[in-house]
Tab-separated table of C-alpha atoms and ligand atoms in Angstrom:
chain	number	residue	atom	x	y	z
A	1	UNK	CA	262.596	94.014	225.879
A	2	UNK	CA	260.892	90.486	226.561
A	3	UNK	CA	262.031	87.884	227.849
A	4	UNK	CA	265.349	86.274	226.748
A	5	UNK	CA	264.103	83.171	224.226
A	6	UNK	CA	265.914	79.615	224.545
A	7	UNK	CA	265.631	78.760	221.173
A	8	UNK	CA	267.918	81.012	219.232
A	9	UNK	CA	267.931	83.288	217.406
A	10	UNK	CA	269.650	83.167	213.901
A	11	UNK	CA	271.672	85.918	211.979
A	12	UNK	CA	271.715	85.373	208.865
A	13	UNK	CA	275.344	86.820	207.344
A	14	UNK	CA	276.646	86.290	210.870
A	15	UNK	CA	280.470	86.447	209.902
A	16	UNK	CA	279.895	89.548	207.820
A	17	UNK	CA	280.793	93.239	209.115
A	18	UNK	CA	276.824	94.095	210.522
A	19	UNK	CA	275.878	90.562	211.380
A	20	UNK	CA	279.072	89.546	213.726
A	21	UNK	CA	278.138	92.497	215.717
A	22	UNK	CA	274.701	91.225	216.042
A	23	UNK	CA	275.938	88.068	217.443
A	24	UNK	CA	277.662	89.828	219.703
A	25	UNK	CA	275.087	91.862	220.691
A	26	UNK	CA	272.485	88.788	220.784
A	27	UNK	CA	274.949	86.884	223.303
A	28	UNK	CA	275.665	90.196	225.661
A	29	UNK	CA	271.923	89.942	226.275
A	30	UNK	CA	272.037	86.107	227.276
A	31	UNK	CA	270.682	85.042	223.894
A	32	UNK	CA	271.296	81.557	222.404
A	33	UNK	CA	272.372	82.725	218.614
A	34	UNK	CA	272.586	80.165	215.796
A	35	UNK	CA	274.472	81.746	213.151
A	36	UNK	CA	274.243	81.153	209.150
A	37	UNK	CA	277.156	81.294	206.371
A	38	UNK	CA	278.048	79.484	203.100
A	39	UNK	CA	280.882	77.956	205.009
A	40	UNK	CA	281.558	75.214	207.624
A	41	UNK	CA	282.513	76.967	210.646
A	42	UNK	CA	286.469	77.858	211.247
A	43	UNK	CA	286.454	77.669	214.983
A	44	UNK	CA	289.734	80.266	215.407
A	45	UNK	CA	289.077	82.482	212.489
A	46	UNK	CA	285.257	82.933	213.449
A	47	UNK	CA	285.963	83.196	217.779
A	48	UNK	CA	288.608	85.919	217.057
A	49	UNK	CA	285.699	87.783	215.122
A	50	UNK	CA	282.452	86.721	217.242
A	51	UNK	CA	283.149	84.765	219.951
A	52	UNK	CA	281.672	81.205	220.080
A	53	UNK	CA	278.727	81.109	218.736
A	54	UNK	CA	276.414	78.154	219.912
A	55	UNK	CA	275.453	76.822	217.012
A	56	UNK	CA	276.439	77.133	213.010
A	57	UNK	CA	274.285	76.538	210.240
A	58	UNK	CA	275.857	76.200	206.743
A	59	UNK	CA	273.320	77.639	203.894
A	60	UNK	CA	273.717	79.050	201.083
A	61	UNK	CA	270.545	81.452	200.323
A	62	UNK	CA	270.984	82.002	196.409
A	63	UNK	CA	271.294	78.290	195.969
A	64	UNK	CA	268.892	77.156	198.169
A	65	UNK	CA	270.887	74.776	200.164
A	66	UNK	CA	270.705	74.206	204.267
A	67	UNK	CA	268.096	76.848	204.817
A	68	UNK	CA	265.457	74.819	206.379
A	69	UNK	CA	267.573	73.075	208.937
A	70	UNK	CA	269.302	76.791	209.499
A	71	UNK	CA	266.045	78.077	210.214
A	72	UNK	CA	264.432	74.572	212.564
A	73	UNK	CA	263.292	75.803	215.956
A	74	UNK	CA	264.272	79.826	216.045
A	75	UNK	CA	262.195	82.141	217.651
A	76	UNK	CA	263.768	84.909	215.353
A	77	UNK	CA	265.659	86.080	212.314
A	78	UNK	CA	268.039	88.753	211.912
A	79	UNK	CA	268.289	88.733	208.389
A	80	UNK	CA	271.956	90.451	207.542
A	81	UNK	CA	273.120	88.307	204.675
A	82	UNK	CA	273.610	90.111	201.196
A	83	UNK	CA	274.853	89.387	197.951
A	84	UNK	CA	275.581	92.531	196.775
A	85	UNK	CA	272.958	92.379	193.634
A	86	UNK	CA	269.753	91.015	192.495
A	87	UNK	CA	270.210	87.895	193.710
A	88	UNK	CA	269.425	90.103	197.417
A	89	UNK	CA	265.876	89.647	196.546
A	90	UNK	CA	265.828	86.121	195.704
A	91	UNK	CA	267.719	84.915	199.242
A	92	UNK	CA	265.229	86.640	200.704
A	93	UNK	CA	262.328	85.023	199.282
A	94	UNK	CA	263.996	81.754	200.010
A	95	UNK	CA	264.169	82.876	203.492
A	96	UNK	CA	260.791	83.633	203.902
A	97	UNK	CA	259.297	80.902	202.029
A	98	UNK	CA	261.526	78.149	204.072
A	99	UNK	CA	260.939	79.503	207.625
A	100	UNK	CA	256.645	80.365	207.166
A	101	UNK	CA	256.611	76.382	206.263
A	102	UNK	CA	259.140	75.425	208.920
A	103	UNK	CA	256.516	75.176	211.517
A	104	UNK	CA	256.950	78.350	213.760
A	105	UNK	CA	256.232	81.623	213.353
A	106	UNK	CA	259.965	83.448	213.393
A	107	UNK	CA	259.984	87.390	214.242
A	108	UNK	CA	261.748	88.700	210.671
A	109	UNK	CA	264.365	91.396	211.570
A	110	UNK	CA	266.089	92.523	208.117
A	111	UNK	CA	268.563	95.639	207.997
A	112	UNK	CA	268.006	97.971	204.914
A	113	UNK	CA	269.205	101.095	204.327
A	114	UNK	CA	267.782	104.820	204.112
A	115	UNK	CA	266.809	106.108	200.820
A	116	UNK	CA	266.414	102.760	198.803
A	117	UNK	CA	263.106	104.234	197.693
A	118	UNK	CA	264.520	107.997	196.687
A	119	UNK	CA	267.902	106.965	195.073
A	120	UNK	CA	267.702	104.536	192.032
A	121	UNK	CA	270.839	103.116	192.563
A	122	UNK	CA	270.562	99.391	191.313
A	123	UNK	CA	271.669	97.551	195.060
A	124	UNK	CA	268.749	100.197	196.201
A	125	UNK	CA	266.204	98.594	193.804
A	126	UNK	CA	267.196	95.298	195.144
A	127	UNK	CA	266.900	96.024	198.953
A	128	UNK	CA	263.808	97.752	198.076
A	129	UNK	CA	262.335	95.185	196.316
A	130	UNK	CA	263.479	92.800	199.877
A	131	UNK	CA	261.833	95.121	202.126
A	132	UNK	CA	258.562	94.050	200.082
A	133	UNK	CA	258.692	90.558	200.146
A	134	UNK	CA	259.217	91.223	204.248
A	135	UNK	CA	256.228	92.928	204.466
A	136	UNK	CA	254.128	90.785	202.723
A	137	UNK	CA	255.669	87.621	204.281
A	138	UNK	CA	252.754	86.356	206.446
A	139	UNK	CA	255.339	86.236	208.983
A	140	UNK	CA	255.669	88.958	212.325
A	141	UNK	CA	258.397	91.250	210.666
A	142	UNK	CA	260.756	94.671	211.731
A	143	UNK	CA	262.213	96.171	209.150
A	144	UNK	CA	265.173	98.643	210.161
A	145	UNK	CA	267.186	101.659	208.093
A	146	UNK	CA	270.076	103.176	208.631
A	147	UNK	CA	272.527	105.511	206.859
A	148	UNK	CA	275.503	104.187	205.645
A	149	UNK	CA	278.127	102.337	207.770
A	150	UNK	CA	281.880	104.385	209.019
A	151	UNK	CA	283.002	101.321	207.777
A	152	UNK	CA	281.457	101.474	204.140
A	153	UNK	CA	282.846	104.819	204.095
A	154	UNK	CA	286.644	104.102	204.967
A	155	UNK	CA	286.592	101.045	203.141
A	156	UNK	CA	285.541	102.975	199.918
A	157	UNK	CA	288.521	105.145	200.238
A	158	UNK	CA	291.208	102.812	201.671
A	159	UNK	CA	290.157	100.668	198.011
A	160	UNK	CA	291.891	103.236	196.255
A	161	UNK	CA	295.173	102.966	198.165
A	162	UNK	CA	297.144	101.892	195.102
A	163	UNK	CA	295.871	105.268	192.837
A	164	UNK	CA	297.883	108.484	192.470
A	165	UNK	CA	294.183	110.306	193.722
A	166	UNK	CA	291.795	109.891	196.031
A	167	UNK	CA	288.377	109.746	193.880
A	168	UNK	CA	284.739	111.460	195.434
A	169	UNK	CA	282.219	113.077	194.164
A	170	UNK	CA	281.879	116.706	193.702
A	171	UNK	CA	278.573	118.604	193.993
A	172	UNK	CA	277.762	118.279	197.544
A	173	UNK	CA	277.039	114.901	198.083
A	174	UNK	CA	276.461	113.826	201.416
A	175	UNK	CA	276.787	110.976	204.042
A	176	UNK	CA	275.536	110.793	207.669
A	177	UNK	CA	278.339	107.674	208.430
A	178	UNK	CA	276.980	105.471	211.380
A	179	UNK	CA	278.342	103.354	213.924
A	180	UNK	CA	277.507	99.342	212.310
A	181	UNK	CA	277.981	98.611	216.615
A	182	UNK	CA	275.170	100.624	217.206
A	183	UNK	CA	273.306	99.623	214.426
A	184	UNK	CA	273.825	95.683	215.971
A	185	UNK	CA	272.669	96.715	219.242
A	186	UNK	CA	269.611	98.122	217.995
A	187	UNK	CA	268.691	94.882	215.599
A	188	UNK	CA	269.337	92.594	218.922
A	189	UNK	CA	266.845	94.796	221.063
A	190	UNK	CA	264.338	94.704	217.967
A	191	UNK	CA	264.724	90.883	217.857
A	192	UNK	CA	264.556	90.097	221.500
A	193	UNK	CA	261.183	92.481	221.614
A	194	UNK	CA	257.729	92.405	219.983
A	195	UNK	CA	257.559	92.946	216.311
A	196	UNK	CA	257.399	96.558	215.119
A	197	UNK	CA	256.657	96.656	211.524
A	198	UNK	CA	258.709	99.744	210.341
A	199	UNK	CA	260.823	100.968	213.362
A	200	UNK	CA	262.666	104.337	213.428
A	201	UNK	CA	265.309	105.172	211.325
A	202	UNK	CA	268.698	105.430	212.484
A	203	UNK	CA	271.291	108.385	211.142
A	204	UNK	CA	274.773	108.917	212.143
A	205	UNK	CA	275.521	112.304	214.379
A	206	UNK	CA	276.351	114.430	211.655
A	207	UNK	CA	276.286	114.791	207.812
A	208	UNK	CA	279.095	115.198	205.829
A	209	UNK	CA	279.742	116.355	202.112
A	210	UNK	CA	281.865	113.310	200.433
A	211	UNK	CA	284.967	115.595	199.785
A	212	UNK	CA	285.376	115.966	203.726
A	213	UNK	CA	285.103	112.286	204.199
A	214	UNK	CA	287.968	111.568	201.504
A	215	UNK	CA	289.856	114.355	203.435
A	216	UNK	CA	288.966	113.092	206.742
A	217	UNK	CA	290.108	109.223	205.520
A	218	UNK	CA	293.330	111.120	203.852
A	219	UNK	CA	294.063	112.101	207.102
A	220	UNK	CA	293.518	109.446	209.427
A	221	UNK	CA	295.454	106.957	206.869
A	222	UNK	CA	298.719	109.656	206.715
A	223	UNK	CA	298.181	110.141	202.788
A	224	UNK	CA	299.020	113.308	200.876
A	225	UNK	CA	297.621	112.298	198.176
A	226	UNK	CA	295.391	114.670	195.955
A	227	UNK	CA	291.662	114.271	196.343
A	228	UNK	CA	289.507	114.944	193.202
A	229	UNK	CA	286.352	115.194	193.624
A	230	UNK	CA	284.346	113.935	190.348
A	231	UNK	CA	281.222	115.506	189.457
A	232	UNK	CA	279.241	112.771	187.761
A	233	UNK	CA	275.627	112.387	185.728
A	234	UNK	CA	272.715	110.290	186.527
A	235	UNK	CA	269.450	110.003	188.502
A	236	UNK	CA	271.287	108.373	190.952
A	237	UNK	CA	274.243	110.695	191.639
A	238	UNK	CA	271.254	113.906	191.820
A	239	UNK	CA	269.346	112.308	194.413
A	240	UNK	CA	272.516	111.696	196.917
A	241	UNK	CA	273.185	115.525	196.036
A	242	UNK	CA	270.013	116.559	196.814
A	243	UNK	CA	269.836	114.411	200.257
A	244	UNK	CA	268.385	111.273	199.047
A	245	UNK	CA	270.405	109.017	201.605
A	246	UNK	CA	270.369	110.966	204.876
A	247	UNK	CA	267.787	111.196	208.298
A	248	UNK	CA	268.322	114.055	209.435
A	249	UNK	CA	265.640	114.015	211.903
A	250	UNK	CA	266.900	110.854	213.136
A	251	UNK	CA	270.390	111.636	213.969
A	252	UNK	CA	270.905	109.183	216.528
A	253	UNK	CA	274.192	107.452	216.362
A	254	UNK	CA	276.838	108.513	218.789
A	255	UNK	CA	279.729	107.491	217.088
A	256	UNK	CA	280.766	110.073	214.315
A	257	UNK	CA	283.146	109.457	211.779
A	258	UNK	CA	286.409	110.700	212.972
A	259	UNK	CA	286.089	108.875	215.979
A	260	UNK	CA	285.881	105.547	213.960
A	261	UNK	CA	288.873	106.473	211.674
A	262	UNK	CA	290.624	107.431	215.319
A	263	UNK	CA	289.933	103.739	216.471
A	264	UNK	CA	289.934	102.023	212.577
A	265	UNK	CA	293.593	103.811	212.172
A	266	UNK	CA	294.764	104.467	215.241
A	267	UNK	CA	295.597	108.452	214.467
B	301	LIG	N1	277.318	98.722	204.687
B	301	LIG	C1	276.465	99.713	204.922
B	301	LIG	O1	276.810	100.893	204.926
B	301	LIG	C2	275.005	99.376	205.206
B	301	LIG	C3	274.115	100.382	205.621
B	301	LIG	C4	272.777	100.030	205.905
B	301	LIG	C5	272.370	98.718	205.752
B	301	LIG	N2	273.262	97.766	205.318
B	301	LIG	C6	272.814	96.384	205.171
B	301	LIG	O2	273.390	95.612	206.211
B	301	LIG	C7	273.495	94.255	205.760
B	301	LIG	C8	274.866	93.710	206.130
B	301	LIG	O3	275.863	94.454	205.477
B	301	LIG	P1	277.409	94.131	205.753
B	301	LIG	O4	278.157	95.304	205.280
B	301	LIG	O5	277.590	93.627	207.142
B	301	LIG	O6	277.642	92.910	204.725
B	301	LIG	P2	278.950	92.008	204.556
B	301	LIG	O7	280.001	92.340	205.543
B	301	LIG	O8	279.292	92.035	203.104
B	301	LIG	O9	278.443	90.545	204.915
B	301	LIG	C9	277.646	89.832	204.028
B	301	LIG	C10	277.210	88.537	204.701
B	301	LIG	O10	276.282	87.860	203.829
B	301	LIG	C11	276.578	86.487	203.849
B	301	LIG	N3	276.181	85.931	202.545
B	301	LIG	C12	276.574	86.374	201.319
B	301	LIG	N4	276.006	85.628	200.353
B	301	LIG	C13	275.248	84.688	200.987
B	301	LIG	C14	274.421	83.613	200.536
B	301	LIG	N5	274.286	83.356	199.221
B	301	LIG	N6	273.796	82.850	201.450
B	301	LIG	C15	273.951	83.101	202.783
B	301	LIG	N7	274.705	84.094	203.279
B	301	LIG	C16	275.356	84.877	202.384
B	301	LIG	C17	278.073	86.375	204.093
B	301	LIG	O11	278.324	85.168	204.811
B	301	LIG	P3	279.396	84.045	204.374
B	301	LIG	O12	280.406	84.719	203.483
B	301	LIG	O13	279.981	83.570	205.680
B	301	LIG	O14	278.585	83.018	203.691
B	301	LIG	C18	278.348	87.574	205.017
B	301	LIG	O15	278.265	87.209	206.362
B	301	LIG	C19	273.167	94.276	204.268
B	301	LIG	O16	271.844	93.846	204.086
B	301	LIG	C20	273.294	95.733	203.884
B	301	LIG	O17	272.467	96.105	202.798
B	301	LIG	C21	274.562	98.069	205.077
């Protein structure tokens, strides 16, 4: 790793599940951190989460508003922010364009996820379509994918607390769940060193078919409630049966998935 910068570093989406690790991670390392959300700063809510971070930028990256003052002075970007749709694409270009004319030359870290380019999924598209305008930004960039988060997983399950069932997919579909900790640590080391275009590809420990992870969540939660798996059509649904979302070869997380429910649950 290089030498610790003193200008910051922002995280973009640094309240959000990924990002406030980041921060985290950023300050263990003796980092300053600047970080960037829609909203003015709420100094207990936010230090319970991240600790005090040394400086807040409010921007808004779908509307436009805040980003070049967000983005004055850094030495790099950890780009977590996400809107969930489209709209992904366009905060990114607004990124880009505002921090190539904001005088430096910001190291681009941006999170995406493995298997935008094998499942058509229509978030995929969207990150897919960001990891382009990355690449092409004129700007040193690291681009970093990982399986899904534990968190992504439980959260999916723990929505349908109020149903009779637990809902999954049938057909073997399967997750490698990863540790979103370990995913933070890794973005801070990326951003603190050298630029390294695509880097490695991160996987949870182990793969697991989604009827086991509804089981495994049943569990951990105290449910009895039936699971039923569903077996659904589509392009998209075929290619997470037939793999489209794991690295196997890069099973490198420590963390597996039962030990997060353990600590997410207490069970
Ligand atoms: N979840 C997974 O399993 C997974 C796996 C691999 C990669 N990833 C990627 O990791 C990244 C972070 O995911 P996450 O689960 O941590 O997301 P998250 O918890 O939903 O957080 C989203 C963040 O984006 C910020 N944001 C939303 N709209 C914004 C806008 N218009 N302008 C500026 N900031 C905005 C939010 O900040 P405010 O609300 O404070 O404005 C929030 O901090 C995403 O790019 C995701 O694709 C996720």
């Amino acid at each position: 790793m290089s030498e610790q910068p003193s200008s910051p570093v922002l995280v973009t989406g640094g309240t959000g599940t990924l990002g406030r690790q980041v921060v985290r991670a950023l300050r263990a390392h003796g980092a300053p951190v600047r970080v960037m959300s829609r909203r003015p700063r709420e100094p207990d809510a936010v230090e319970d989460r991240i600790g005090p971070p040394a400086q807040w930028a409010v921007a808004d990256l779908v509307e436009g508003t805040g980003i070049a003052d967000a983005v004055r002075g850094v030495t790099a970007i950890v780009h977590c922010a996400t809107t969930l749709g489209s709209a992904d694409v366009r905060a990114t270009q607004r990124l880009v364009r505002t921090a190539r004319t904001s005088g430096g030359r910001p190291h681009l870290v941006h999170i995406s996820i493995v298997g935008v380019d094998r499942v058509p999924m229509f978030y995929y598209r969207a990150k897919l379509a960001a990891e382009r305008v990355v690449q092409d930004c004129g700007l040193p960039w690291t681009i970093l994918r990982t399986t899904q988060f534990h968190d992504l997983v439980a959260d999916m399950f723990a929505a349908q607390s109020r149903l009779p069932v637990m809902f999954t997919l049938a057909g073997g579909a399967r997750l490698q769940p990863i540790d979103s900790g370990e995913v933070a640590e890794r973005l801070a080391a990326l951003a603190l060193g050298e630029p390294s275009g695509r880097a490695a590809e991160m996987g949870g420990p182990l793969v697991h078919d989604l009827r086991e992870l509804a089981s495994m969540s049943r569990r951990a939660r105290g449910s009895s409630r039936p699971v039923l798996p569903l077996r659904l059509p589509g392009a998209a649904v075929r290619a997470v049966r037939s793999g489209g979302l794991l690295a196997e070869d890069r099973a490198v997380g420590a963390v597996d998935h039962k030990t997060y429910l353990r600590r997410r649950y207490g069970s």
